[in-house]
Amino acid sequence: MTTYPPQRQDFSRSVPVRLWEDGFAADPHRYYAALRAQGPVGWAELAPGVPAYVVTDRRAALQVLHDTETFSHDPRAWESTVPADSPVLGMMRWRPNALFADGAAHVRYRTTLIDVFDLVEPYDLRARVHRAVRLLVGRIGPRGEADLVEDFTRPLMALVFNDLFGLPDSQGDRLNEGLGKMMEGGAQAAEGEAEYARYVLELIAAKAERRGDDLPSRLLDHPAGLTHEEVTWQVFLTLGAGYEPTANLLSNTLSRVLGNPAYYSTLTSGARPVTDAVVEVLHHETPLANYGIYYARTPVAFHGVWLRDAVPVVVSYGALGHFSEREGTGGRHPKDASHLSWGAGPHACPVKQHTLLLVTEAIERLTQWLPDLEPVLPRERLTWRPGPFHRSLTALPVRFSPRSPDQPGVTS
């Protein structure tokens, strides 16, 4: 077992920082500061009565992400201690997929995901994004105003991911509603989990009956020989992990860009690549803020804290980003290796290039068709969805000159 600094503190009698409160969404800086004040590892609640250790120090985070001998992704020991109606179970309960597996099982699941996503060529993904953007601009363009969250980023993800997973455009609302409820971890979390599970089960049943040119069909036919149950939970993971965080990454990037007119002009003029804006958000306002969840295999001293087993150890990508920005290490990052939003170690995101391509293409196409987007509200007045795991806007209202994708002079 890896040796860490000696034990100094046991949080079992401390008051936890409540990441489930409404105030966390409104002002995460304050909550992260309270955690950071406790040291590299803080004590929090993800839901009422659901405590967790939260890692806010980069060095400690990298140790958790890489040390598979000390830390596991398998939540079953923790799950047995949590009430069956806990609102965070939908996001944290064990399932037979790549996220919750260790060792050989993890390698098997992860390999299938890499193999099937490698078959999605960049030009094909780009074409799917262009089709979705054109369809959505056709809806909102003539109005001259829109909510980019409700009218663009979330429906765009539903269109693209339904396309990749072999479902018609009409299924987008079901995907959006189920995942949204589950992600927030509130009173409707169990309902959202059930809705999303039905969505995936129906999808796999349809593909088992009749294959298509889509990701679930490729998983069903993969040489690894996944069972239908394993394919179901792989799709549950990848569809959810692809849709929700990517929609939030797109929204957060648009809000950050549009809130800075000088920055926006450099992007629309081509003087600065859109990728820079996306990477800046990954550094400082990552959409999946607190979902690097691990568990100590046995009680262990770690950076001055005694970690009990069966208690989540959360790598807070959000806290790491907030503090790097406040300490003046923000700004332009020509390389994205210094942030941890993709994770690190064996569980690092296997499809980050697909995600970057999707988001950058969506922003480039939107701003080509609607080049004079202007926020209705200053950025400090925007509101954020509740929940301990994500950084997600409730709305992003904008105005612009009414246009149609089919009118002369508009890029197609």
XYZ file of N, CA and C in Angstrom, residues 137-308:
516
model
N -31.039 26.223 -35.284
C -31.020 27.618 -35.744
C -32.249 27.906 -36.590
N -32.703 26.906 -37.337
C -33.934 27.086 -38.097
C -35.131 27.373 -37.208
N -35.101 26.861 -35.989
C -36.201 27.096 -35.055
C -36.087 28.451 -34.372
N -34.881 28.797 -33.909
C -34.735 30.006 -33.088
C -34.318 31.228 -33.881
N -33.670 31.023 -35.032
C -33.111 32.148 -35.780
C -34.105 33.242 -36.109
N -35.279 32.908 -36.635
C -36.235 33.962 -36.996
C -36.784 34.745 -35.811
N -36.656 34.214 -34.589
C -37.239 34.877 -33.412
C -36.410 36.046 -32.924
N -35.103 36.001 -33.130
C -34.238 37.078 -32.651
C -33.926 37.009 -31.172
N -34.381 35.976 -30.503
C -34.087 35.782 -29.085
C -34.229 34.300 -28.760
N -33.514 33.869 -27.727
C -33.569 32.457 -27.359
C -32.954 32.267 -25.979
N -33.256 31.143 -25.383
C -32.545 30.674 -24.202
C -31.605 29.585 -24.712
N -30.319 29.851 -24.701
C -29.381 28.917 -25.304
C -29.290 27.592 -24.556
N -29.741 27.533 -23.313
C -29.781 26.261 -22.607
C -30.969 25.437 -23.085
N -32.156 26.002 -22.994
C -33.370 25.266 -23.351
C -33.523 25.091 -24.851
N -33.102 26.087 -25.620
C -33.359 26.081 -27.060
C -32.186 25.598 -27.900
N -30.998 25.475 -27.281
C -29.854 25.101 -28.102
C -28.988 24.003 -27.483
N -28.353 24.247 -26.342
C -27.336 23.297 -25.885
C -27.918 21.929 -25.518
N -29.003 21.918 -24.756
C -29.564 20.627 -24.355
C -30.261 19.917 -25.515
N -31.084 20.582 -26.314
C -31.642 19.867 -27.464
C -30.592 19.448 -28.479
N -29.504 20.226 -28.607
C -28.448 19.817 -29.526
C -27.828 18.495 -29.081
N -27.554 18.373 -27.770
C -26.987 17.117 -27.276
C -27.956 15.959 -27.482
N -29.245 16.214 -27.256
C -30.230 15.154 -27.462
C -30.243 14.710 -28.924
N -30.175 15.659 -29.846
C -30.165 15.313 -31.273
C -28.924 14.513 -31.643
N -27.772 14.971 -31.216
C -26.517 14.303 -31.583
C -26.425 12.922 -30.943
N -26.743 12.818 -29.663
C -26.580 11.530 -28.985
C -27.656 10.535 -29.377
N -28.879 10.990 -29.613
C -29.874 10.066 -30.139
C -29.449 9.543 -31.502
N -28.854 10.403 -32.317
C -28.357 10.001 -33.622
C -27.265 8.940 -33.479
N -26.297 9.187 -32.596
C -25.202 8.233 -32.390
C -25.696 6.908 -31.814
N -26.725 6.958 -30.962
C -27.202 5.757 -30.298
C -28.399 5.124 -31.007
N -28.769 5.667 -32.161
C -29.757 5.004 -32.994
C -31.194 5.217 -32.611
N -31.526 6.407 -32.125
C -32.906 6.742 -31.781
C -33.350 7.968 -32.577
N -34.641 8.101 -32.820
C -35.123 9.263 -33.576
C -35.042 10.553 -32.779
N -35.062 11.675 -33.484
C -35.000 12.990 -32.844
C -36.110 13.188 -31.828
N -37.245 12.556 -32.044
C -38.414 12.763 -31.185
C -38.201 12.273 -29.759
N -37.149 11.472 -29.526
C -36.905 10.936 -28.191
C -36.099 11.881 -27.306
N -35.720 13.039 -27.819
C -34.839 13.949 -27.091
C -35.388 14.419 -25.762
N -36.674 14.722 -25.688
C -37.241 15.240 -24.439
C -37.133 14.217 -23.315
N -37.337 12.948 -23.620
C -37.237 11.909 -22.589
C -35.824 11.848 -22.023
N -34.850 11.910 -22.899
C -33.458 11.866 -22.464
C -33.136 13.067 -21.585
N -33.549 14.232 -22.012
C -33.264 15.476 -21.297
C -33.894 15.467 -19.907
N -35.151 15.083 -19.816
C -35.865 15.159 -18.548
C -35.342 14.140 -17.534
N -35.148 12.893 -17.967
C -34.691 11.865 -17.044
C -33.310 12.154 -16.488
N -32.385 12.494 -17.367
C -31.015 12.780 -16.926
C -30.946 14.031 -16.063
N -31.720 15.050 -16.415
C -31.703 16.282 -15.646
C -32.111 16.061 -14.205
N -33.192 15.304 -13.988
C -33.658 15.026 -12.628
C -32.633 14.202 -11.848
N -32.069 13.204 -12.487
C -31.116 12.332 -11.801
C -29.853 13.096 -11.407
N -29.389 13.972 -12.297
C -28.139 14.690 -12.071
C -28.247 15.667 -10.911
N -29.410 16.278 -10.738
C -29.564 17.272 -9.684
C -29.532 16.656 -8.290
N -29.823 15.361 -8.195
C -29.728 14.705 -6.900
C -30.713 15.225 -5.874
N -31.875 15.676 -6.319
C -32.875 16.221 -5.407
C -34.048 15.294 -5.212
N -35.217 15.873 -4.926
C -36.403 15.081 -4.619
C -36.867 14.225 -5.792
N -36.565 14.650 -7.023
C -37.003 13.902 -8.205
C -35.917 12.990 -8.771
N -34.839 12.781 -8.026
C -33.716 11.999 -8.542
C -34.110 10.565 -8.864
N -34.855 9.915 -7.961
C -35.246 8.522 -8.188
C -36.173 8.418 -9.401
N -37.066 9.378 -9.535
C -37.965 9.402 -10.693
C -37.155 9.559 -11.990
N -36.167 10.466 -11.962
C -35.333 10.669 -13.136
C -34.518 9.436 -13.487
N -33.976 8.764 -12.462
C -33.211 7.533 -12.698
C -34.087 6.475 -13.354
N -35.316 6.334 -12.860
C -36.227 5.336 -13.423
C -36.586 5.671 -14.872
N -36.834 6.946 -15.145
C -37.168 7.364 -16.507
C -36.013 7.099 -17.467
N -34.822 7.448 -17.014
C -33.652 7.248 -17.862
C -33.361 5.762 -18.058
N -33.521 4.949 -17.009
C -33.307 3.508 -17.120
C -34.284 2.893 -18.126
N -35.553 3.313 -18.088
C -36.533 2.806 -19.070
C -36.111 3.170 -20.486
N -35.626 4.382 -20.634
C -35.169 4.868 -21.937
C -34.080 3.952 -22.485
N -33.090 3.628 -21.639
C -31.963 2.795 -22.077
C -32.410 1.357 -22.307
N -33.239 0.818 -21.422
C -33.711 -0.557 -21.576
C -34.487 -0.730 -22.881
N -35.338 0.241 -23.210
C -36.082 0.164 -24.464
C -35.142 0.241 -25.665
N -34.116 1.071 -25.545
C -33.138 1.199 -26.622
C -32.411 -0.126 -26.861
N -31.919 -0.760 -25.802
C -31.166 -2.013 -25.961
C -32.078 -3.121 -26.467
N -33.312 -3.161 -25.988
C -34.251 -4.169 -26.484
C -34.473 -4.012 -27.983
N -34.598 -2.769 -28.443
C -34.798 -2.524 -29.875
C -33.574 -2.939 -30.685
N -32.379 -2.654 -30.177
C -31.151 -2.993 -30.917
C -30.863 -4.491 -30.872
N -31.257 -5.147 -29.771
C -31.093 -6.602 -29.702
C -31.963 -7.291 -30.757
N -33.124 -6.685 -31.010
C -34.034 -7.244 -32.013
C -33.580 -6.918 -33.430
N -33.058 -5.705 -33.608
C -32.656 -5.284 -34.954
C -31.484 -4.317 -34.847
N -30.340 -4.769 -35.323
C -29.143 -3.954 -35.258
C -29.239 -2.754 -36.204
N -28.393 -1.745 -35.921
C -28.302 -0.576 -36.786
C -26.862 -0.098 -36.834
N -26.636 1.000 -37.516
C -25.301 1.601 -37.578
C -25.179 2.581 -36.417
N -25.010 2.048 -35.216
C -25.031 2.882 -34.018
C -24.189 2.238 -32.927
N -23.948 2.981 -31.862
C -23.062 2.522 -30.794
C -23.609 1.319 -30.027
N -24.888 1.278 -29.644
C -25.370 0.092 -28.927
C -25.237 -1.190 -29.754
N -25.507 -1.111 -31.048
C -25.375 -2.296 -31.894
C -23.928 -2.771 -31.937
N -23.001 -1.836 -31.983
C -21.583 -2.216 -31.999
C -21.166 -2.829 -30.667
N -21.714 -2.338 -29.585
C -21.411 -2.950 -28.289
C -21.978 -4.366 -28.202
N -23.173 -4.566 -28.714
C -23.783 -5.895 -28.696
C -22.962 -6.891 -29.510
N -22.314 -6.423 -30.560
C -21.554 -7.308 -31.449
C -20.054 -7.304 -31.162
N -19.627 -6.638 -30.107
C -18.195 -6.531 -29.820
C -17.610 -7.908 -29.467
N -16.377 -8.180 -29.909
C -15.750 -9.478 -29.605
C -15.604 -9.786 -28.118
N -15.668 -8.767 -27.255
C -15.577 -9.018 -25.815
C -16.758 -9.825 -25.299
N -17.825 -9.911 -26.092
C -18.970 -10.728 -25.720
C -19.729 -10.230 -24.510
N -19.975 -8.926 -24.452
C -20.764 -8.378 -23.344
C -22.164 -8.970 -23.346
N -22.693 -9.246 -22.148
C -24.080 -9.668 -22.041
C -24.994 -8.474 -22.327
N -26.267 -8.762 -22.545
C -27.211 -7.665 -22.773
C -27.282 -6.748 -21.560
N -27.169 -7.327 -20.359
C -27.172 -6.490 -19.157
C -25.947 -5.575 -19.140
N -24.782 -6.125 -19.480
C -23.572 -5.319 -19.490
C -23.647 -4.220 -20.544
N -24.195 -4.539 -21.699
C -24.364 -3.513 -22.739
C -25.316 -2.433 -22.251
N -26.385 -2.850 -21.592
C -27.351 -1.881 -21.067
C -26.668 -0.880 -20.142
N -25.824 -1.360 -19.235
C -25.210 -0.456 -18.273
C -24.038 0.316 -18.871
N -23.415 -0.227 -19.916
C -22.416 0.567 -20.631
C -23.087 1.748 -21.331
N -24.229 1.493 -21.929
C -24.969 2.566 -22.602
C -25.517 3.550 -21.579
N -26.014 3.044 -20.453
C -26.494 3.910 -19.373
C -25.402 4.895 -18.986
N -24.165 4.396 -18.878
C -23.032 5.242 -18.524
C -22.672 6.210 -19.637
N -22.443 5.704 -20.845
C -21.884 6.547 -21.904
C -22.886 7.569 -22.428
N -24.142 7.188 -22.518
C -25.153 8.139 -22.973
C -25.329 9.253 -21.949
N -25.374 8.874 -20.664
C -25.515 9.888 -19.618
C -24.280 10.751 -19.478
N -23.090 10.103 -19.475
C -21.836 10.848 -19.320
C -21.546 11.707 -20.538
N -22.061 11.294 -21.697
C -21.869 12.104 -22.890
C -22.824 13.280 -22.959
N -24.078 13.028 -22.660
C -25.110 14.058 -22.847
C -25.002 15.186 -21.826
N -25.133 14.860 -20.556
C -25.296 15.896 -19.538
C -24.042 16.772 -19.368
N -22.859 16.200 -19.121
C -21.676 17.067 -18.962
C -21.326 17.845 -20.225
N -21.555 17.239 -21.396
C -21.216 17.943 -22.634
C -22.160 19.112 -22.872
N -23.438 18.925 -22.565
C -24.386 20.037 -22.665
C -23.965 21.170 -21.735
N -23.530 20.826 -20.537
C -23.107 21.854 -19.580
C -21.798 22.509 -19.986
N -20.886 21.737 -20.557
C -19.643 22.321 -21.060
C -19.943 23.332 -22.163
N -20.867 23.003 -23.034
C -21.249 23.912 -24.112
C -21.910 25.175 -23.554
N -22.836 25.017 -22.627
C -23.510 26.175 -22.016
C -22.533 27.057 -21.252
N -21.676 26.429 -20.448
C -20.726 27.199 -19.648
C -19.744 27.956 -20.527
N -19.340 27.354 -21.624
C -18.418 28.029 -22.540
C -19.102 29.207 -23.221
N -20.323 28.998 -23.694
C -21.051 30.094 -24.330
C -21.277 31.243 -23.362
N -21.619 30.933 -22.121
C -21.874 32.012 -21.161
C -20.594 32.778 -20.859
N -19.495 32.073 -20.749
C -18.217 32.718 -20.442
C -17.759 33.595 -21.604
N -17.956 33.114 -22.822
C -17.544 33.869 -24.014
C -18.434 35.088 -24.222
N -19.762 34.867 -24.172
C -20.687 35.972 -24.428
C -20.636 37.025 -23.326
N -20.229 36.630 -22.131
C -20.107 37.594 -21.041
C -18.886 38.477 -21.144
N -18.032 38.230 -22.134
C -16.819 39.023 -22.347
C -16.764 39.431 -23.815
N -17.329 40.599 -24.171
C -17.409 40.993 -25.579
C -16.068 40.996 -26.304
N -15.008 41.413 -25.626
C -13.694 41.439 -26.280
C -13.240 40.021 -26.614
N -13.483 39.129 -25.701
C -13.132 37.723 -25.912
C -13.954 37.159 -27.070
N -15.250 37.466 -27.055
C -16.154 36.957 -28.092
C -15.716 37.427 -29.476
N -15.296 38.679 -29.593
C -14.896 39.206 -30.894
C -13.657 38.498 -31.433
N -12.744 38.094 -30.547
C -11.552 37.381 -31.027
C -11.904 35.991 -31.527
N -12.948 35.402 -30.965
C -13.371 34.081 -31.419
C -14.115 34.162 -32.743
N -15.056 35.101 -32.846
C -15.841 35.206 -34.071
C -15.010 35.709 -35.244
N -13.943 36.440 -34.970
C -13.081 36.916 -36.056
C -12.057 35.871 -36.476
N -11.935 34.817 -35.690
C -10.952 33.793 -36.004
C -9.581 34.073 -35.436
N -9.415 35.196 -34.703
C -8.111 35.529 -34.143
C -7.720 34.574 -33.014
N -8.706 33.929 -32.423
C -8.447 32.999 -31.320
C -9.328 31.776 -31.506
N -8.798 30.574 -31.399
C -9.627 29.384 -31.629
C -10.643 29.161 -30.516
N -11.782 28.608 -30.901
C -12.819 28.300 -29.923
C -12.313 27.310 -28.873
N -11.387 26.455 -29.271
C -10.851 25.473 -28.330
C -10.292 26.144 -27.089
N -9.714 27.331 -27.231
C -9.175 28.048 -26.074
C -10.255 28.320 -25.036
N -11.424 28.724 -25.516
C -12.519 29.027 -24.587
C -12.997 27.761 -23.889
N -13.078 26.657 -24.628
C -13.512 25.394 -24.037
C -12.529 24.941 -22.962
N -11.238 25.027 -23.274
C -10.223 24.608 -22.313
C -10.231 25.501 -21.080
N -10.490 26.787 -21.274
C -10.560 27.695 -20.128
C -11.693 27.297 -19.189
N -12.831 26.892 -19.755
C -13.943 26.439 -18.916
C -13.581 25.133 -18.210
N -12.907 24.234 -18.897
C -12.488 22.993 -18.263
C -11.534 23.259 -17.094
N -10.752 24.312 -17.202
C -9.865 24.694 -16.108
C -10.639 25.280 -14.935
N -11.573 26.195 -15.207
C -12.095 27.053 -14.150
C -13.592 26.932 -13.865
N -14.333 26.232 -14.711
C -15.773 26.085 -14.459
C -16.246 24.762 -15.043
N -15.529 23.722 -14.686
C -15.772 22.411 -15.275
C -17.213 21.954 -15.025
N -17.851 21.364 -16.009
C -19.267 21.015 -15.862
C -19.527 19.859 -14.903
N -18.559 18.950 -14.747
C -18.731 17.836 -13.821
C -17.818 18.088 -12.639
N -18.304 18.919 -11.721
C -17.443 19.524 -10.702
C -16.994 18.552 -9.617
N -17.858 17.620 -9.219
C -17.555 16.750 -8.070
C -18.005 15.319 -8.336
N -17.438 14.739 -9.390
C -17.863 13.379 -9.725
C -16.675 12.437 -9.927
N -15.514 12.829 -9.397
C -14.394 11.892 -9.352
C -14.477 11.128 -8.043
N -15.287 10.072 -7.996
C -15.653 9.433 -6.731
C -14.921 8.095 -6.571
N -14.192 7.992 -5.478
C -13.424 6.801 -5.155
C -13.731 6.377 -3.718
N -13.185 5.221 -3.328
C -13.386 4.694 -1.980
C -12.086 4.050 -1.517
N -11.656 4.388 -0.310
C -10.482 3.725 0.252
C -10.812 2.246 0.482
N -9.925 1.379 0.041
C -10.188 -0.066 0.179
C -10.164 -0.491 1.647
N -9.309 0.156 2.437
C -9.245 -0.052 3.883
C -8.991 1.308 4.516
N -9.260 1.501 5.799
C -8.958 2.782 6.434
C -7.485 3.133 6.240
N -7.215 4.411 5.937
C -5.853 4.810 5.611
C -5.640 6.277 5.971
N -4.423 6.603 6.394
C -4.047 8.002 6.613
C -3.650 8.610 5.279
N -4.234 9.770 4.969
C -4.024 10.380 3.657
C -3.998 11.893 3.806
N -2.859 12.494 3.584
C -2.695 13.946 3.645
C -3.290 14.540 4.923
N -2.948 13.912 6.036
C -3.350 14.454 7.323
C -4.750 14.095 7.764
N -5.428 13.221 7.018
C -6.804 12.852 7.353
C -6.898 11.329 7.406
N -7.644 10.846 8.384
C -7.902 9.413 8.461
C -9.134 9.096 7.630
N -8.917 8.428 6.498
C -10.016 8.063 5.603
C -10.606 6.729 6.025
N -11.894 6.741 6.321
C -12.576 5.482 6.596
C -12.979 4.810 5.287
